[in-house]
Backbone as a ProteinNet text record, in pm:
[ID]
protein_1_A
[PRIMARY]
XXXXXXXXXXXXXXXXXXXXXXXXXXXXXXXXXXXXXXXXXXXXXXXXXXXXXXXXXXXXXXXXXXXXXXXXXXXXXXXXXXXXXXXXXXXXXXXXXXXXXXXXXXXXXXXXXXXXXXXXXXXXXXXXXXXXXXXXXXXXXXXXXXXXXXXXXXXXXXXXXXX
[TERTIARY]
65.9	-16.9	90.5	3.4	102.7	113.3	156.3	127.9	-21.5	-62.5	-204.9	-289.8	-289.8	-437.7	-379.7	-235.7	-273.9	-313.5	-279.7	-331.4	-448.9	-577.8	-722.1	-730.6	-639.2	-672.6	-679.2	-587.3	-603.3	-696	-710.8	-815.7	-910.9	-990.6	-1114.7	-1061.8	-1008.4	-944.5	-1012.7	-910	-946	-1092.5	-1158.9	-1299.5	-1354.6	-1354	-1444.2	-1421.1	-1278.2	-1256.6	-1292	-1388	-1366.4	-1579.2	-1626.4	-1779.1	-1752.3	-1685.5	-1743.5	-1740.4	-1613.7	-1612	-1709.6	-1716.1	-1884.6	-2019.5	-2092.6	-2152.5	-2125.4	-2013.8	-1988.6	-2039.8	-1971.1	-1999.9	-2185.9	-2234.1	-2367.9	-2451.1	-2405.9	-2437	-2406.2	-2323.4	-2310.1	-2416.3	-2383	-2509.4	-2573.6	-2689.4	-2752.5	-2820.3	-2726.6	-2716	-2766.1	-2661.6	-2656.6	-2759.6	-2757.6	-2978.9	-3028	-3063.7	-3148.8	-3212.2	-3223.9	-3304.5	-3293	-3198.5	-3189.2	-3171.3	-3134.8	-3077.3	-2994.8	-2891.6	-2808.1	-2819.7	-2891.1	-2967	-2888	-2902.1	-2877.3	-2879.2	-2811.9	-2879.7	-2987.9	-3018.2	-3145.9	-3293.3	-3273.6	-3398.2	-3529.3	-3536.5	-3611.2	-3711.9	-3658.5	-3754.3	-3809.2	-3784.7	-3936	-4010.3	-4093.7	-4246.8	-4221.1	-4304.1	-4276.3	-4394.6	-4453	-4604.1	-4606.8	-4679.6	-4677.5	-4797.7	-4805.4	-4929	-4872.4	-5016.7	-5003.8	-5211.2	-5180.4	-5263.9	-5394.1	-5522.6	-5590.4	-5592.9	-5543.1	-5571.3	-5660.4	-5634.1	-5736.9	-5696.5	-5767.5	-5690.2	-5666.1	-5723.6	-5701.9	-5550.6	-5509.2	-5397.9	-5262.1	-5261.3	-5219.2	-5219.3	-5330.2	-5329	-5220.7	-5266.3	-5223.5	-5023.1	-5014.8	-4834	-4786.1	-4879.5	-4888.9	-4799.4	-4914.1	-4904.5	-4807.6	-4744.1	-4662.5	-4463.1	-4477	-4366.6	-4243.7	-4130.5	-4086.5	-4049.6	-4109.2	-4122	-4015.8	-3970.6	-3875.8	-3715.3	-3742.4	-3628.2	-3596.4	-3696.6	-3662	-3654.9	-3675.3	-3759.7	-3807.1	-3944.6	-4002.3	-4182.5	-4299.5	-4424.3	-4537.2	-4654.1	-4731.8	-4857.4	-4889.1	-5099.8	-5150.7	-5300.3	-5386.3	-5462.7	-5479.2	-5658.5	-5681.7	-5706.9	-5792.1	-5865	-5972.1	-6048.1	-5985.9	-5988.3	-5860.2	-5738.2	-5715.7	-5522.8	-5445	-5472.5	-5356.3	-5301.1	-5190.9	-5069.9	-4920.9	-4921.2	-4889.3	-4767	-4609.7	-4520.5	-4440.3	-4355.6	-4332.5	-4168.7	-4086.8	-3945.2	-3877.9	-3753.8	-3664.5	-3658.5	-3730.2	-3765.7	-3738.9	-3802.8	-3904.9	-4015.6	-4165.5	-4277.7	-4291.8	-4300	-4402.3	-4530.9	-4614.4	-4742.1	-4683.5	-4812.6	-4843.8	-5004.9	-5053.1	-5210.4	-5226.1	-5384.8	-5402.6	-5385	-5335.3	-5439.9	-5588.2	-5570.3	-5654.7	-5638.4	-5821.4	-5827.2	-5899.3	-5955.4	-6048.4	-6099.2	-6078.5	-6109.3	-6001.1	-5890	-5782.7	-5668.6	-5598.3	-5497.6	-5512.2	-5460.9	-5422.8	-5308.4	-5350	-5213.1	-5187.4	-5061.6	-5015.3	-4923.5	-4940.4	-4759.3	-4758.5	-4627.6	-4560.5	-4429.4	-4443.5	-4388.3	-4292.7	-4227.1	-4205.1	-4245.9	-4301.4	-4376.3	-4299.3	-4247.5	-4116.9	-3951.9	-3891.8	-3771.1	-3708.3	-3560.5	-3459.2	-3357.2	-3262.6	-3179	-3042.8	-2932.7	-2768.2	-2689.8	-2638.7	-2527.6	-2554.8	-2683.1	-2733.4	-2744.1	-2741.9	-2843.2	-2884.9	-3024.2	-3156.8	-3097.2	-3099.2	-3100.4	-3175.4	-3156.5	-3206.8	-3248.3	-3121	-3143.8	-3214	-3097.4	-3097.6	-3230.5	-3302.3	-3408	-3520	-3503.7	-3594.4	-3575	-3423.9	-3443.2	-3486.9	-3480.5	-3533.5	-3633.4	-3746.7	-3878.1	-3904.6	-3863.1	-3883.8	-3887.5	-3719.7	-3690.7	-3818.6	-3899.9	-3999.3	-4131.5	-4141.4	-4294.8	-4261.1	-4119.7	-4092.9	-4120	-4051.4	-4090.4	-4219.1	-4295.9	-4407	-4499	-4490.1	-4606.7	-4551.6	-4434	-4344.7	-4365.4	-4398.6	-4460.8	-4565.3	-4703.3	-4829.6	-4838.7	-4752	-4753	-4622.5	-4566.1	-4397.3	-4419.1	-4514.6	-4552.5	-4524	-4533.2	-4537.2	-4457.1	-4465.6	-4437.8	-4403.1	-4278.8	-4267.9	-4216.2	-4277.2	-4319.2	-4205.2	-4052.9	-4058.6	-4144.1	-4156.1	-4218.5	-4205	-4091.3	-4003.2	-4153	-4076.7	-4176.7	-4166	-4279.4	-4259	-4193	-4100.6	-4005.6	-4070.7	-4067.5	-4132.1	-4017.4	-3889.4	-3837.9	-3806.7	-3859.3	-3881.6	-3676.2	-3732.1	-3577.5	-3594.5	-3517.6	-3535.6	-3415.5	-3421.8	-3296.2	-3128.1	-3204.4	-3062.7	-3007.6	-3061	-3024.6	-2922.2
-158.3	21	93.9	207	364.6	441.9	509.7	644.5	657.1	711.1	748.4	723.2	558.7	509.5	484.8	446.8	511.1	582.2	763.6	767.5	878.2	784.5	814.7	678	575.2	499.1	534.2	606	711.8	832.5	847.5	985.3	921.5	804	714.9	718.2	602.8	608.4	710.7	821.4	945.7	974	975.7	1040.5	903.4	829.3	697.6	742.1	687.3	765.2	861	1018.6	1075.3	1067.8	1031.4	973.8	901.3	865	718.1	765.3	865.9	971.6	1036	1140.3	1168.7	1156.9	1018.8	1007	869.1	846.6	812.5	957.9	1009.7	1146.6	1203.9	1185.2	1222.8	1071.5	967.8	865	948.9	924.6	911.5	1034.9	1171.5	1288.2	1267.1	1226.6	1202.5	1114.1	964.3	886.2	950.6	1030.5	1140.9	1230.4	1291.9	1338.5	1317.3	1147.3	1102.6	1072.3	1097.9	1088.9	988.2	881.2	749.9	613.2	511.7	446.9	362.7	275.4	193.3	124.1	84.9	-39.2	-167.6	-309.1	-395.2	-302.6	-395.2	-305.6	-367.3	-467.9	-527.5	-467.9	-376.1	-364.6	-355.7	-300.9	-279.4	-421.4	-504.1	-649.6	-710.9	-637.4	-666.8	-615.8	-653.7	-535.6	-496.9	-387.5	-365.8	-329.5	-464	-388.6	-365.7	-271	-159	-159	-257.6	-247.9	-125.6	-83.5	28.2	11	101.6	125.8	196.9	163	189.5	331.3	415.5	594.6	642.8	749.2	861.5	819.2	745.7	758.2	861.5	1016.9	1165.1	1191.8	1146.2	1145.6	1111.4	1019.2	867.1	973.5	998	1069.7	1169.1	1303.9	1446.7	1379.7	1302.8	1297.6	1272.8	1173.6	1164.1	1198.2	1399.1	1478.7	1584.1	1545.6	1667.4	1617.2	1423.2	1461.2	1495.5	1532.2	1610.5	1554.1	1542.5	1461.7	1564.4	1699.7	1758.4	1702.2	1684.6	1639	1476.6	1374.9	1256.2	1229.1	1344.2	1364.1	1260	1228.3	1175.4	1237.8	1143.4	1233.8	1104.5	1220.7	1062.5	1201.7	1061.3	1042.4	937.9	1017	900	950.8	797.7	902	843.3	956.1	915.6	832.7	854.2	714.4	603.4	563.1	421.3	358.1	472.3	456.7	402.7	466	436	513.9	517.9	581	551.7	634.5	547	627.8	578.7	698.8	709.4	728.9	730.5	830.1	753.1	832.6	793.3	847.8	837.5	639.3	644.6	435.5	405.3	346.1	306.7	383.6	273.2	350.5	189.8	293.7	239.2	292.5	128.8	181.5	162.5	258.3	224.6	212.5	134.9	100.6	73.6	91.7	-22.8	-136.7	-221.9	-426.1	-382.2	-374.9	-345.1	-294.1	-311.6	-150.8	-258	-228.7	-268.6	-179.6	-172.5	-132.9	-94.8	-169.8	-155.5	-174.6	-236.2	-142.3	-194.8	-165.2	-113.8	-124	-177.4	-249.6	-180	-144.6	-87.7	-153.2	-173.8	-209.2	-104.1	-94.2	-21	-116.1	-161.3	-197.7	-86.8	-132.3	-67.5	-178	-132.9	-189.6	-219.1	-154.3	-159.8	-72.3	-134.8	-88.6	-110.2	-8.9	-36.7	-63.2	-155.5	-217	-171.2	-156.7	-177.7	-253.3	-329.7	-401.5	-463.7	-534.2	-540.3	-484.6	-390	-300.3	-248.4	-141.1	-60.7	100.6	117.2	253.6	364.1	498.2	584.2	495.1	394.8	367.2	467.1	547.1	661.2	754.6	805.3	811.7	695.6	594.6	519.2	479.1	447.9	492.9	624.5	677.5	816.6	809	763.7	724.4	702	536.7	420.1	479	584	582.5	693.6	784.2	880.3	820.5	693.4	581.7	562.1	494.2	458.7	520.3	649.2	740	828.1	821.9	811.3	762.8	622.5	525.7	521	551.1	533.5	680.5	795.7	904.7	912.4	787.8	809.4	678.1	630.8	544.1	477.4	540.1	502	299.1	271.5	133.8	19.2	127.4	28.7	-84.6	-151	-343.5	-334	-353.5	-325.9	-529.1	-560	-687.4	-684.9	-776.7	-716.8	-863.4	-841.1	-987.5	-975.7	-1067.7	-1100.6	-1019.8	-1010.1	-1018.3	-1096.5	-1190.2	-1261	-1153.4	-1146	-1071.6	-1111.8	-1039.9	-1101.7	-992.5	-1092.8	-991.9	-1000	-887.1	-853.5	-853.2	-942.4	-935.3	-867.1	-779.9	-726.5	-846.9	-780.1	-862.8	-765.4	-643	-549.9	-612.9	-673.2	-622	-709.7
-12.7	-5.2	-49.4	-79.2	-58.1	20.9	47.5	177.6	176	43.8	42.2	125.1	89.8	135.4	346.9	361.8	501.7	589.7	468.6	543.3	564.3	473.8	443.1	571.9	550.9	715	876.5	863.5	1001.4	1024	901.5	885.9	979.3	938	855.2	1037.8	1103.9	1243.3	1367.3	1340.2	1399.3	1439.7	1261.2	1350.7	1379.3	1305.2	1455.5	1588.1	1588.1	1767.4	1853.8	1747.7	1775.4	1793.1	1716	1723.2	1794	1837	1948.3	2117.8	2092.1	2236.6	2265	2126.2	2162	2236.9	2145.8	2162.1	2307.1	2419.3	2500.5	2601.7	2527.2	2675.1	2626.6	2528.5	2500.2	2609.2	2602.7	2694.1	2822.9	2877.2	3050.6	3030.4	2995.7	3054.2	3024.1	2972.5	2979.2	3137.5	3107.5	3217.5	3395.6	3388.9	3503.9	3515.7	3382.8	3438.4	3426.2	3420.5	3470.5	3356.6	3240	3097.2	3057.5	3026.3	2957.9	3102	3057.3	3221.7	3104.6	3175.5	3098.8	3056.6	2941	2926.1	2792.4	2872	2704.6	2588.7	2480.2	2357.6	2262.9	2346.4	2266	2368.1	2440.6	2496.8	2448.9	2356.7	2284.2	2240.2	2273.2	2242.3	2331	2429.2	2607.8	2611.8	2569.7	2669.6	2764.6	2867.2	3008.3	3023	3144.1	3204.7	3324.8	3330	3442.9	3462.1	3709.5	3748.7	3824.1	3874.5	3940.4	4059.9	4099.5	4245	4077	4094.9	4024.4	4025.9	3929.7	3848.1	3753.6	3762.3	3759	3575.1	3487.3	3329.4	3242	3313.9	3299.5	3341.9	3457.5	3498.1	3428.4	3311.3	3252	3137.9	3076.3	2940.8	2967.4	3122.8	3057.2	3146.5	3194.5	3240.4	3093.9	2984.7	2807.4	2753.2	2766.3	2721.1	2728.7	2859.3	2917.7	2941.2	2823.7	2822.3	2722.1	2759.1	2631.1	2511.9	2421.2	2317.7	2162.5	2205	2126.2	2182.9	2263.5	2341	2304.8	2235.7	2248	2082.1	2049.8	1854.2	1882.1	1891.1	1883.2	1831.1	1774.9	1783.3	1853.4	1907.9	1996.4	1942.2	1888.3	1901.7	1978.1	2033.9	2159.5	2159	2220.2	2277.8	2405.4	2472.7	2581.5	2645.4	2539	2591	2618.1	2464.3	2502.1	2568.3	2620.1	2690.1	2612.3	2497.9	2360.5	2302.1	2346.9	2323.7	2221.6	2102.2	1966.6	1994.5	1940	1941.7	1866.4	1768.8	1629.4	1628.4	1612.4	1646.1	1505.1	1446.1	1364.5	1308.5	1205.2	1191.3	1309.2	1415.4	1465.6	1517.1	1611.6	1664	1814.1	1902.9	2018.4	2016.2	2118.6	2204.9	2332.7	2378	2546.9	2521.9	2589.3	2637.5	2761.6	2784.7	2908.2	2871.7	2976	2967.5	3013.5	3156.9	3230	3317.6	3390	3492.4	3580.4	3689.1	3840.8	3874.4	4052.3	4121.4	4217.1	4220.3	4238.4	4251.2	4059.6	4043.5	3867.6	3816.3	3654.2	3621	3455	3390.8	3294.1	3192.3	3108.1	3073.8	2950	2828.5	2757.6	2815.3	2681.1	2589.9	2466.4	2369.6	2221.3	2229.3	2050.2	1965.4	1884.6	1754.2	1647.1	1588.9	1503.5	1532.4	1512.3	1496.4	1367.3	1231.4	1221.2	1302.6	1189.8	1252.8	1163.2	1146.7	1133.8	1179.8	1090	1199.9	1314.6	1320.5	1452.2	1536.1	1521.1	1677.9	1600	1685.3	1657.7	1614.5	1486.2	1450.7	1612.4	1648.7	1723.4	1845.5	1904	2047.7	2119.6	2119.2	2198.9	2279.5	2154.6	2187.6	2184.2	2123.1	2229.1	2358.6	2391.9	2566.4	2617.8	2575.9	2668.3	2669.3	2573.3	2593.4	2674	2649.6	2785.6	2880.3	2898.7	3051.6	3071.4	3013.2	3060.3	3108.7	3015	3055	3181.5	3170.7	3281.3	3476.7	3477.5	3551.2	3506.2	3442.7	3463.3	3590	3552.3	3642.7	3778.6	3781.9	3962	4003	3942.8	3969.3	3975	3908.2	3980.9	4059.4	4107.2	4235.4	4217.5	4315	4384.5	4400.8	4425.7	4411.9	4341.4	4171.1	4081.7	4012.3	3952.1	3945.1	3825.2	3782.7	3652.3	3616.4	3521	3411.7	3331.6	3271.5	3126.4	3116	2928.6	2870.2	2736.7	2679.8	2540.7	2396	2338.8	2222.9	2154.6	2114.2	1922	1850.7	1807	1687.1	1570.6	1468.5	1294.6	1233.7	1194.2	1082.6	948.3	883.2	786.2	742.2	591.9	490.5	416.4	316.7	172.4	119.2	11.8	-123.1	-56.2	-59.5	-37.6	139.6	240.5	368.6	398.6
[MASK]
+++++++++++++++++++++++++++++++++++++++++++++++++++++++++++++++++++++++++++++++++++++++++++++++++++++++++++++++++++++++++++++++++++++++++++++++++++++++++++++++++++

């Protein structure tokens, strides 16, 4: 190899190092601010079911509406009547919905319904993590004794010709 190739390889290595450094700094900052939790890279492959004391659906709706969607780069559409909220991000979607409610307790389920991957990792996982953390905090704020149960998703993979 001639000198030009080594220069290009060196520049690419330096650029990759800088990108990794700044992404790690961003991750550490968001963890320290409580905006994300350090999670496994496949966290989106599990739904979370929140069981809390019976809560007025209007309180859940209000809390969902008040999340900082601009910071999470996430959109939300929902139905207060049906207690179903759909979220969209860059290449992913998620849903929060009430599963059951009786006089004593209410159960909500949060799950990612689709996401794109690159090199085996979810794209935009940072904003997915921010949304999941916000949803978890929402329920703990409504009832500090909220319990959370992880439920593995049944995944269906789409394969394209060029994937």
